Coordinates of C-alpha atoms in Angstrom, one line a residue:
M1 CA 13.1 23.4 -5.5
R2 CA 11.5 21.9 -8.6
T3 CA 7.9 22.7 -9.7
V4 CA 5.8 19.7 -10.9
E5 CA 2.5 20.2 -12.6
T6 CA -0.5 17.8 -12.2
L7 CA -2.6 16.0 -14.8
V8 CA -6.3 16.9 -15.3
G9 CA -8.2 16.2 -18.5
G10 CA -5.1 15.2 -20.4
E11 CA -3.3 18.5 -19.7
W12 CA -0.5 19.4 -17.3
V13 CA -1.8 22.2 -15.2
A14 CA -0.5 24.6 -12.6
S15 CA -2.5 26.7 -10.2
G16 CA -2.4 30.0 -8.4
E17 CA -1.5 28.3 -5.1
W18 CA 1.2 25.8 -4.4
I19 CA 2.1 23.1 -1.8
D20 CA 5.7 22.6 -0.7
V21 CA 7.0 19.0 -0.6
Q22 CA 9.7 18.4 2.0
D23 CA 12.7 16.0 1.9
P24 CA 12.4 14.3 5.3
A25 CA 16.2 13.7 5.3
D26 CA 16.8 17.4 5.3
L27 CA 13.9 19.8 6.3
R28 CA 15.8 23.0 5.7
A29 CA 14.3 23.8 2.3
P30 CA 11.4 22.3 0.2
A31 CA 12.4 19.8 -2.5
F32 CA 9.4 20.2 -4.8
R33 CA 6.2 22.2 -5.1
V34 CA 3.0 21.0 -6.7
P35 CA -0.3 22.7 -7.5
A36 CA -2.8 23.2 -4.7
L37 CA -6.0 22.7 -6.6
S38 CA -9.2 24.3 -5.6
P39 CA -12.6 22.7 -5.1
E40 CA -13.6 23.9 -8.6
D41 CA -10.5 22.2 -10.0
V42 CA -11.6 19.0 -8.4
T43 CA -15.1 19.2 -9.9
R44 CA -13.4 19.8 -13.3
A45 CA -11.4 16.6 -12.7
Y46 CA -14.6 14.7 -12.3
D47 CA -16.0 16.3 -15.4
R48 CA -13.0 15.1 -17.4
A49 CA -13.1 11.7 -15.8
Q50 CA -16.7 11.2 -16.8
E51 CA -15.8 12.1 -20.4
G52 CA -12.8 9.9 -20.3
F53 CA -14.8 6.9 -19.1
A54 CA -17.3 7.2 -22.0
L55 CA -14.3 6.7 -24.4
W56 CA -12.2 4.3 -22.4
K57 CA -15.0 1.8 -21.7
R58 CA -15.5 1.4 -25.4
T59 CA -11.7 0.8 -26.0
T60 CA -11.0 -2.9 -26.4
P61 CA -9.1 -4.6 -23.6
V62 CA -6.3 -5.4 -26.0
E63 CA -5.9 -1.7 -26.8
R64 CA -6.0 -0.8 -23.1
G65 CA -3.3 -3.4 -22.5
V66 CA -1.1 -1.8 -25.1
V67 CA -1.2 1.5 -23.2
L68 CA -0.4 -0.1 -19.9
H69 CA 2.5 -2.1 -21.4
Q70 CA 3.9 1.0 -22.9
A71 CA 3.6 2.9 -19.6
A72 CA 5.4 0.0 -17.8
R73 CA 8.2 0.3 -20.3
L74 CA 8.5 4.0 -19.6
L75 CA 8.6 3.5 -15.9
R76 CA 11.5 1.1 -16.3
E77 CA 13.4 3.4 -18.6
R78 CA 12.9 6.3 -16.2
A79 CA 13.6 4.2 -13.0
P80 CA 16.8 6.1 -11.9
E81 CA 15.1 9.5 -12.1
I82 CA 11.8 8.3 -10.5
A83 CA 13.6 6.4 -7.7
A84 CA 15.6 9.5 -6.8
D85 CA 12.4 11.5 -6.5
I86 CA 10.7 8.8 -4.4
A87 CA 13.7 8.7 -2.0
T88 CA 13.7 12.5 -1.8
E89 CA 10.1 13.1 -1.0
N90 CA 9.5 9.9 1.0
G91 CA 12.9 9.2 2.6
K92 CA 13.3 5.5 1.7
T93 CA 16.7 4.4 0.4
F94 CA 17.5 4.6 -3.3
A95 CA 17.5 0.8 -3.5
E96 CA 14.0 0.6 -1.9
A97 CA 12.8 3.4 -4.2
R98 CA 14.1 1.7 -7.3
G99 CA 12.5 -1.6 -6.3
E100 CA 9.2 0.3 -5.9
T101 CA 9.5 1.7 -9.4
L102 CA 10.1 -1.6 -11.0
K103 CA 7.3 -3.3 -9.1
A104 CA 4.9 -0.5 -10.2
A105 CA 5.8 -1.4 -13.7
D106 CA 5.1 -5.1 -12.9
F107 CA 1.5 -4.1 -11.9
L108 CA 0.9 -2.4 -15.2
E109 CA 2.3 -5.3 -17.2
Y110 CA 0.4 -7.9 -15.2
Y111 CA -3.1 -6.3 -15.6
A112 CA -2.4 -5.4 -19.2
G113 CA -1.8 -9.1 -20.0
L114 CA -4.6 -10.3 -17.7
V115 CA -7.4 -8.3 -19.4
G116 CA -5.8 -8.0 -22.8
R117 CA -5.5 -11.7 -23.3
G118 CA -8.2 -13.0 -21.0
G119 CA -11.8 -14.1 -21.6
Y120 CA -14.8 -11.9 -22.2
G121 CA -17.1 -13.7 -19.8
T122 CA -18.7 -17.0 -19.1
L123 CA -21.3 -19.0 -21.1
L124 CA -23.9 -20.5 -18.8
H125 CA -26.5 -23.3 -19.3
D126 CA -30.1 -22.2 -19.5
V127 CA -33.1 -24.5 -18.9
R128 CA -35.1 -22.5 -21.5
P129 CA -34.8 -24.0 -25.0
D130 CA -33.0 -22.2 -27.8
T131 CA -31.5 -19.7 -25.2
R132 CA -27.9 -18.8 -24.8
T133 CA -27.0 -17.1 -21.5
S134 CA -23.7 -15.5 -20.5
A135 CA -22.3 -13.5 -17.6
Q136 CA -20.0 -10.7 -18.6
Q137 CA -17.9 -8.2 -16.6
E138 CA -18.0 -4.5 -17.3
P139 CA -16.4 -1.4 -15.7
L140 CA -18.0 0.6 -13.0
G141 CA -17.3 4.2 -14.0
V142 CA -15.3 6.8 -12.2
V143 CA -13.1 5.4 -9.5
L144 CA -11.7 7.6 -6.7
A145 CA -8.3 6.3 -5.5
I146 CA -6.9 7.8 -2.3
T147 CA -3.3 6.7 -1.7
P148 CA -0.8 7.1 1.2
W149 CA 2.7 8.5 1.6
N150 CA 4.5 5.3 2.6
D151 CA 4.4 3.6 -0.9
P152 CA 3.7 6.6 -3.0
L153 CA 4.2 4.9 -6.4
I154 CA 3.4 1.2 -5.8
T155 CA 0.1 1.9 -4.2
P156 CA -1.3 4.1 -7.0
A157 CA 0.0 1.5 -9.5
R158 CA -1.6 -1.3 -7.5
K159 CA -5.0 0.5 -7.7
L160 CA -4.9 2.2 -11.1
A161 CA -3.5 -0.8 -13.1
P162 CA -6.6 -3.0 -12.5
A163 CA -9.0 -0.1 -12.5
L164 CA -7.8 1.2 -15.9
A165 CA -7.3 -2.3 -17.4
A166 CA -11.0 -3.1 -16.6
G167 CA -12.1 0.1 -18.4
N168 CA -12.7 2.6 -15.6
S169 CA -11.5 6.1 -15.4
A170 CA -10.0 7.5 -12.3
V171 CA -9.5 10.5 -10.0
L172 CA -6.3 9.9 -8.0
K173 CA -5.7 11.8 -4.7
P174 CA -2.1 11.1 -3.6
A175 CA -0.9 11.9 -0.2
T176 CA 0.0 15.6 0.3
E177 CA 3.4 14.6 1.6
T178 CA 4.4 12.6 -1.5
P179 CA 2.6 13.6 -4.7
V180 CA 5.6 13.7 -7.0
S181 CA 5.9 9.9 -7.1
A182 CA 2.3 9.5 -8.2
L183 CA 2.8 12.2 -10.9
H184 CA 5.6 10.1 -12.4
L185 CA 3.0 7.3 -12.8
A186 CA 0.6 9.7 -14.4
R187 CA 3.3 11.0 -16.7
A188 CA 4.2 7.5 -17.9
L189 CA 0.5 6.7 -18.6
H190 CA 0.0 10.0 -20.4
D191 CA 3.1 9.5 -22.5
A192 CA 2.0 6.0 -23.3
G193 CA -1.2 7.3 -24.9
L194 CA -3.8 7.1 -22.2
P195 CA -6.8 9.2 -23.5
A196 CA -7.5 12.6 -22.0
G197 CA -9.6 12.4 -18.8
V198 CA -9.1 8.7 -18.1
L199 CA -6.7 9.6 -15.3
N200 CA -6.8 12.9 -13.3
V201 CA -4.5 13.6 -10.4
V202 CA -5.8 15.9 -7.6
T203 CA -3.0 17.5 -5.6
G204 CA -4.0 19.9 -2.8
Q205 CA -4.7 20.3 0.9
T206 CA -7.2 17.6 1.8
S207 CA -9.0 19.8 4.4
L208 CA -9.8 22.4 1.7
I209 CA -11.0 20.1 -1.1
S210 CA -12.3 17.0 0.8
E211 CA -16.0 17.9 0.2
A212 CA -15.5 18.3 -3.5
L213 CA -13.4 15.2 -3.6
L214 CA -15.7 12.9 -1.6
G215 CA -19.1 14.4 -2.4
D216 CA -19.2 14.2 -6.2
A217 CA -22.2 12.3 -7.4
R218 CA -20.3 10.6 -10.2
I219 CA -18.1 8.5 -8.0
A220 CA -18.8 4.8 -8.7
A221 CA -16.2 3.2 -6.3
V222 CA -13.6 4.3 -3.8
T223 CA -10.4 2.5 -3.1
F224 CA -8.4 3.8 -0.1
T225 CA -5.2 2.9 1.6
G226 CA -4.4 4.6 4.9
G227 CA -5.3 4.8 8.6
N228 CA -8.2 3.2 10.3
A229 CA -9.9 6.3 11.5
V230 CA -10.1 7.8 8.0
G231 CA -11.0 4.4 6.6
A232 CA -14.0 4.1 9.0
H233 CA -15.2 7.6 8.1
L234 CA -15.0 6.8 4.4
R235 CA -16.7 3.5 4.7
E236 CA -19.7 5.0 6.6
R237 CA -19.9 8.0 4.3
F238 CA -20.0 5.9 1.1
A239 CA -22.2 3.1 2.5
I240 CA -25.0 5.5 2.8
R241 CA -24.7 6.3 -0.9
N242 CA -24.3 2.6 -1.9
I243 CA -20.9 3.3 -3.3
R244 CA -18.5 0.4 -3.4
F245 CA -15.6 0.8 -0.9
Q246 CA -12.3 -0.9 -0.7
G247 CA -10.0 -0.2 2.3
E248 CA -6.5 -1.4 3.0
L249 CA -5.9 -0.2 6.5
G250 CA -3.7 -0.9 9.5
G251 CA -1.8 -3.8 10.9
K252 CA 0.1 -5.0 14.0
N253 CA 1.8 -7.9 12.3
A254 CA 3.5 -10.6 14.2
S255 CA 6.3 -13.1 13.5
V256 CA 6.5 -16.3 15.5
V257 CA 9.9 -17.9 16.1
L258 CA 9.7 -21.5 17.3
A259 CA 12.5 -23.2 19.1
D260 CA 13.3 -25.6 16.1
A261 CA 13.7 -22.7 13.7
D262 CA 16.9 -21.6 11.9
L263 CA 17.4 -18.8 14.4
A264 CA 20.1 -16.9 12.4
K265 CA 17.8 -16.9 9.3
A266 CA 14.8 -15.9 11.4
A267 CA 16.8 -12.9 12.9
R268 CA 17.9 -11.7 9.5
T269 CA 14.4 -12.0 8.0
V270 CA 12.6 -10.4 10.9
V271 CA 15.0 -7.4 10.8
A272 CA 14.4 -7.0 7.1
A273 CA 10.6 -7.2 7.7
A274 CA 10.6 -4.8 10.6
F275 CA 13.1 -2.1 9.5
G276 CA 12.7 -2.0 5.7
Q277 CA 11.3 1.4 4.7
A278 CA 12.0 2.5 8.4
G279 CA 9.1 0.2 9.4
Q280 CA 6.6 2.4 7.5
R281 CA 4.8 -0.5 5.8
C282 CA 1.4 -1.8 6.6
T283 CA 2.9 -5.3 6.4
A284 CA 6.0 -4.6 8.5
T285 CA 6.6 -7.0 11.4
S286 CA 6.1 -5.1 14.7
R287 CA 5.6 -8.0 17.2
V288 CA 8.0 -11.0 17.6
I289 CA 6.7 -13.9 19.6
V290 CA 9.6 -16.3 20.5
Q291 CA 9.3 -19.7 22.1
R292 CA 11.1 -19.4 25.4
D293 CA 13.7 -22.1 24.8
A294 CA 15.1 -20.0 21.9
Y295 CA 14.4 -16.5 23.3
L296 CA 17.9 -15.6 24.6
E297 CA 19.8 -16.8 21.5
F298 CA 17.3 -15.3 19.1
T299 CA 17.5 -12.0 20.8
R300 CA 21.3 -12.0 20.7
L301 CA 21.2 -12.7 16.9
L302 CA 18.5 -10.1 16.4
L303 CA 20.3 -7.4 18.1
A304 CA 23.5 -8.1 16.1
E305 CA 21.5 -7.7 12.9
V306 CA 19.9 -4.4 14.1
A307 CA 23.4 -3.1 15.0
A308 CA 24.5 -3.6 11.4
L309 CA 21.8 -1.3 10.0
R310 CA 23.0 2.0 8.6
T311 CA 20.6 4.9 9.1
G312 CA 21.0 8.0 7.0
P313 CA 19.7 9.9 4.0
G314 CA 18.1 7.6 1.4
L315 CA 20.3 8.9 -1.4
A316 CA 23.5 8.4 0.5
E317 CA 25.7 5.5 -0.4
G318 CA 25.3 2.3 1.6
M319 CA 22.3 3.4 3.8
T320 CA 19.9 0.6 4.8
M321 CA 17.3 2.7 6.6
G322 CA 16.2 6.2 5.8
P323 CA 14.3 8.8 7.8
L324 CA 10.7 8.8 8.9
S325 CA 8.4 10.5 6.4
S326 CA 7.8 13.7 8.4
P327 CA 8.4 15.5 11.7
R328 CA 4.9 14.4 12.8
Q329 CA 5.6 10.8 12.0
R330 CA 9.0 10.9 13.8
D331 CA 7.5 12.5 16.9
G332 CA 4.6 10.1 17.0
V333 CA 7.0 7.1 16.9
L334 CA 9.2 8.6 19.6
A335 CA 6.1 9.2 21.8
A336 CA 5.1 5.5 21.3
I337 CA 8.5 4.4 22.5
E338 CA 8.4 6.7 25.5
G339 CA 4.9 5.5 26.4
A340 CA 6.0 1.8 26.2
V341 CA 8.9 2.5 28.6
K342 CA 6.6 4.2 31.0
Q343 CA 4.4 1.1 31.0
G344 CA 7.4 -1.2 31.7
A345 CA 9.0 -2.1 28.5
T346 CA 12.8 -2.2 28.3
V347 CA 14.8 -0.6 25.4
V348 CA 17.4 -3.1 24.3
A349 CA 18.3 -1.2 21.0
G350 CA 17.8 2.3 19.8
G351 CA 14.9 4.2 21.4
A352 CA 15.9 7.7 20.4
R353 CA 16.3 10.2 17.6
A354 CA 19.3 9.7 15.3
D355 CA 20.5 13.3 14.7
E356 CA 24.2 13.3 14.4
G357 CA 26.1 14.6 11.3
P358 CA 24.2 14.3 8.1
R359 CA 21.1 13.3 10.0
A360 CA 20.9 16.5 12.0
H361 CA 18.2 18.2 9.9
G362 CA 16.0 15.2 9.2
C363 CA 13.4 12.9 10.7
F364 CA 15.6 10.0 11.8
V365 CA 14.8 7.6 14.5
Q366 CA 17.2 4.8 15.7
P367 CA 16.0 1.2 14.9
T368 CA 14.4 0.3 18.1
V369 CA 13.8 -3.1 19.9
L370 CA 11.8 -3.3 23.1
A371 CA 11.8 -6.3 25.5
D372 CA 9.6 -7.2 28.5
V373 CA 6.5 -6.3 26.5
T374 CA 3.2 -7.6 27.8
P375 CA -0.3 -7.7 26.2
A376 CA -1.4 -5.0 28.6
M377 CA 0.8 -2.4 26.9
D378 CA -0.3 0.0 24.2
I379 CA 2.8 -0.8 22.2
W380 CA 1.6 -4.4 21.9
R381 CA -1.8 -3.4 20.4
E382 CA -1.4 -0.1 18.6
E383 CA 0.1 0.4 15.2
V384 CA 3.3 2.5 15.5
F385 CA 4.3 2.6 11.8
G386 CA 7.9 3.1 12.4
P387 CA 11.2 1.3 13.1
V388 CA 10.0 -0.3 16.4
L389 CA 10.0 -4.0 17.2
V390 CA 8.7 -5.6 20.4
L391 CA 9.7 -9.0 21.8
R392 CA 7.6 -11.4 23.9
A393 CA 8.4 -14.9 25.1
V394 CA 5.8 -17.8 25.2
D395 CA 6.1 -21.4 26.0
T396 CA 4.0 -23.3 23.4
F397 CA 2.9 -23.2 19.9
D398 CA -0.7 -22.7 21.0
E399 CA 0.3 -19.7 23.1
A400 CA 2.1 -18.2 20.1
V401 CA -0.9 -18.5 17.9
E402 CA -3.1 -17.0 20.6
A403 CA -0.7 -14.1 20.8
V404 CA -0.7 -13.5 17.1
N405 CA -4.5 -13.4 17.1
D406 CA -4.6 -11.1 20.1
S407 CA -5.2 -8.0 18.0
V408 CA -8.0 -6.1 16.3
F409 CA -6.0 -6.3 13.2
G410 CA -5.4 -9.2 10.9
L411 CA -3.2 -8.3 8.0
A412 CA 0.0 -10.4 8.0
A413 CA 1.8 -12.9 10.1
A414 CA 4.8 -15.2 9.8
V415 CA 6.2 -18.3 11.5
F416 CA 9.7 -19.6 11.5
T417 CA 10.0 -23.3 11.9
T418 CA 11.4 -26.5 10.4
D419 CA 8.3 -28.5 11.5
L420 CA 6.0 -28.9 8.5
R421 CA 3.0 -29.7 10.8
A422 CA 3.6 -26.5 12.7
A423 CA 3.8 -24.5 9.5
H424 CA 0.4 -25.9 8.3
R425 CA -1.3 -25.5 11.6
F426 CA -0.1 -21.9 11.7
A427 CA -1.5 -21.2 8.3
D428 CA -4.8 -22.6 9.4
E429 CA -5.0 -21.0 12.8
A430 CA -3.5 -17.5 12.4
E431 CA -6.4 -15.1 11.6
C432 CA -4.7 -12.9 9.0
G433 CA -5.1 -12.4 5.3
Q434 CA -1.4 -13.0 4.5
I435 CA 0.6 -15.9 6.0
A436 CA 4.3 -16.5 5.5
V437 CA 6.4 -19.4 6.6
N438 CA 10.2 -18.7 7.0
L439 CA 9.6 -15.5 5.0
T440 CA 9.1 -11.8 5.7
T441 CA 5.6 -10.5 6.4
P442 CA 6.0 -8.0 3.5
G443 CA 7.0 -8.9 -0.1
W444 CA 3.9 -10.2 -1.9
D445 CA 4.0 -10.6 -5.7
V446 CA 1.6 -8.6 -7.9
H447 CA -0.4 -11.8 -8.7
H448 CA -0.9 -12.7 -5.0
P449 CA -4.2 -11.6 -3.6
F450 CA -3.5 -9.1 -0.9
G451 CA -5.5 -7.8 2.0
G452 CA -6.3 -8.3 5.7
F453 CA -9.0 -9.4 8.0
R454 CA -10.8 -7.7 10.8
D455 CA -9.8 -4.0 11.1
S456 CA -7.1 -4.4 8.6
G457 CA -9.3 -4.0 5.6
S458 CA -12.5 -4.6 3.7
A459 CA -13.8 -7.7 1.9
F460 CA -12.3 -6.8 -1.4
K461 CA -8.7 -8.0 -1.9
E462 CA -6.1 -6.1 -3.9
Q463 CA -3.7 -7.7 -6.4
G464 CA -4.1 -10.8 -8.6
T465 CA -7.3 -11.7 -10.3
E466 CA -9.2 -10.8 -7.1
A467 CA -8.6 -7.1 -7.6
L468 CA -10.7 -7.1 -10.8
R469 CA -13.8 -8.1 -8.7
F470 CA -13.7 -4.7 -7.1
Y471 CA -13.4 -2.8 -10.3
T472 CA -16.0 -4.6 -12.3
R473 CA -19.7 -5.5 -12.1
V474 CA -21.3 -8.7 -13.6
K475 CA -24.1 -8.5 -16.1
T476 CA -26.1 -11.6 -17.0
V477 CA -27.5 -11.7 -20.6
A478 CA -29.9 -14.3 -21.9
I479 CA -30.7 -14.4 -25.7
H480 CA -33.5 -16.5 -27.1
F481 CA -32.8 -17.4 -30.7
G482 CA -35.6 -19.9 -31.4
A483 CA -38.9 -19.4 -33.2

């Protein structure tokens, strides 16, 4: 077991109490331990963040960009070590973890260039003579970032890169299950020269420190990725205090396969979208709606692709799907499958634990495909967040779009077709924030605005130039220079 300290006020600190971090591929012994900070430690983190903001907001965007560029370089240099730790504490494969590390570096580089070489503001016409008016962006202050366990490095990078580039300071609360990945990001930023206090990482048991974390009067904005129940609680709590809130929440993402599609490509792509990271992605495909004329052939091709997946420890050679992140997550997925079968669904692949050989001590679930699924079933509507894919046949394009939109969520959707008119109609009519044609529902580049509609998120998008809208406020200045 390796001890990893956390970053508060520019110093790497320990504590009197510790949290064990498990390897979901092998639960027999903890892999890491991190400090369990106290409420007083959290308040000190906000003290340091306030001090850091006073310095960082006066640092030029070009200088901020230099720090972010350097941190990105360090992430790339350290990618093998970081990826091994991500795979260990999260369970994803080494290839997935390495890809996550490199994409985290992409976020830092993108926002470093965007603010470091971008404009200061906008000059505006003014009807008053001898008056020059401008609108300029400025940082908000101390940002609280609460991040999940499923993308433990990318998600902090997606939030911190624009927040820091814009001149804010931050208090980061990573998921208790996967704090080491976020601490690698903090280490890279610290080693790159980020001033003390600009980033502070709070590790600890959420139930013990939540009031200190959420109740501090110095919070200017909160960005959260996680479940809908927690997101709704946070939204209500911060709305009363007029604190800006960004939520990236759940999804029940659908892929539509029309009869004219390249069915082999569609099957390969859907399997990648559904079972990458063991289905533990907010953008993972979990519903497949197939035009009836293609249903049998597509299902045959899909099941062949699923059978080729190799499930095992993420650091083992050749694995294509790792474990679920925790025993609780594994048991919840298995319960969802059992409930679907009781309601009439048919298991056509998987459906049980994978616990043979090297998987005996981990949180492995077989990649699962369910057929005979109807809109009345819970599995059609509720987010499972695991390697579970459900199939449903429809007759027409209009029925397919109606099925996609038959959800409280609206994050991502895809259509597979060779008909350009159908592709454009789908983009217009599917009520989701992210639309793909002949592509996976996950996989959006750092400069693509990202976020969902309905219960999948808030009005503020992440990624791209849109992200900076959340982390900045606009000040309009009029200067009269006449007599």
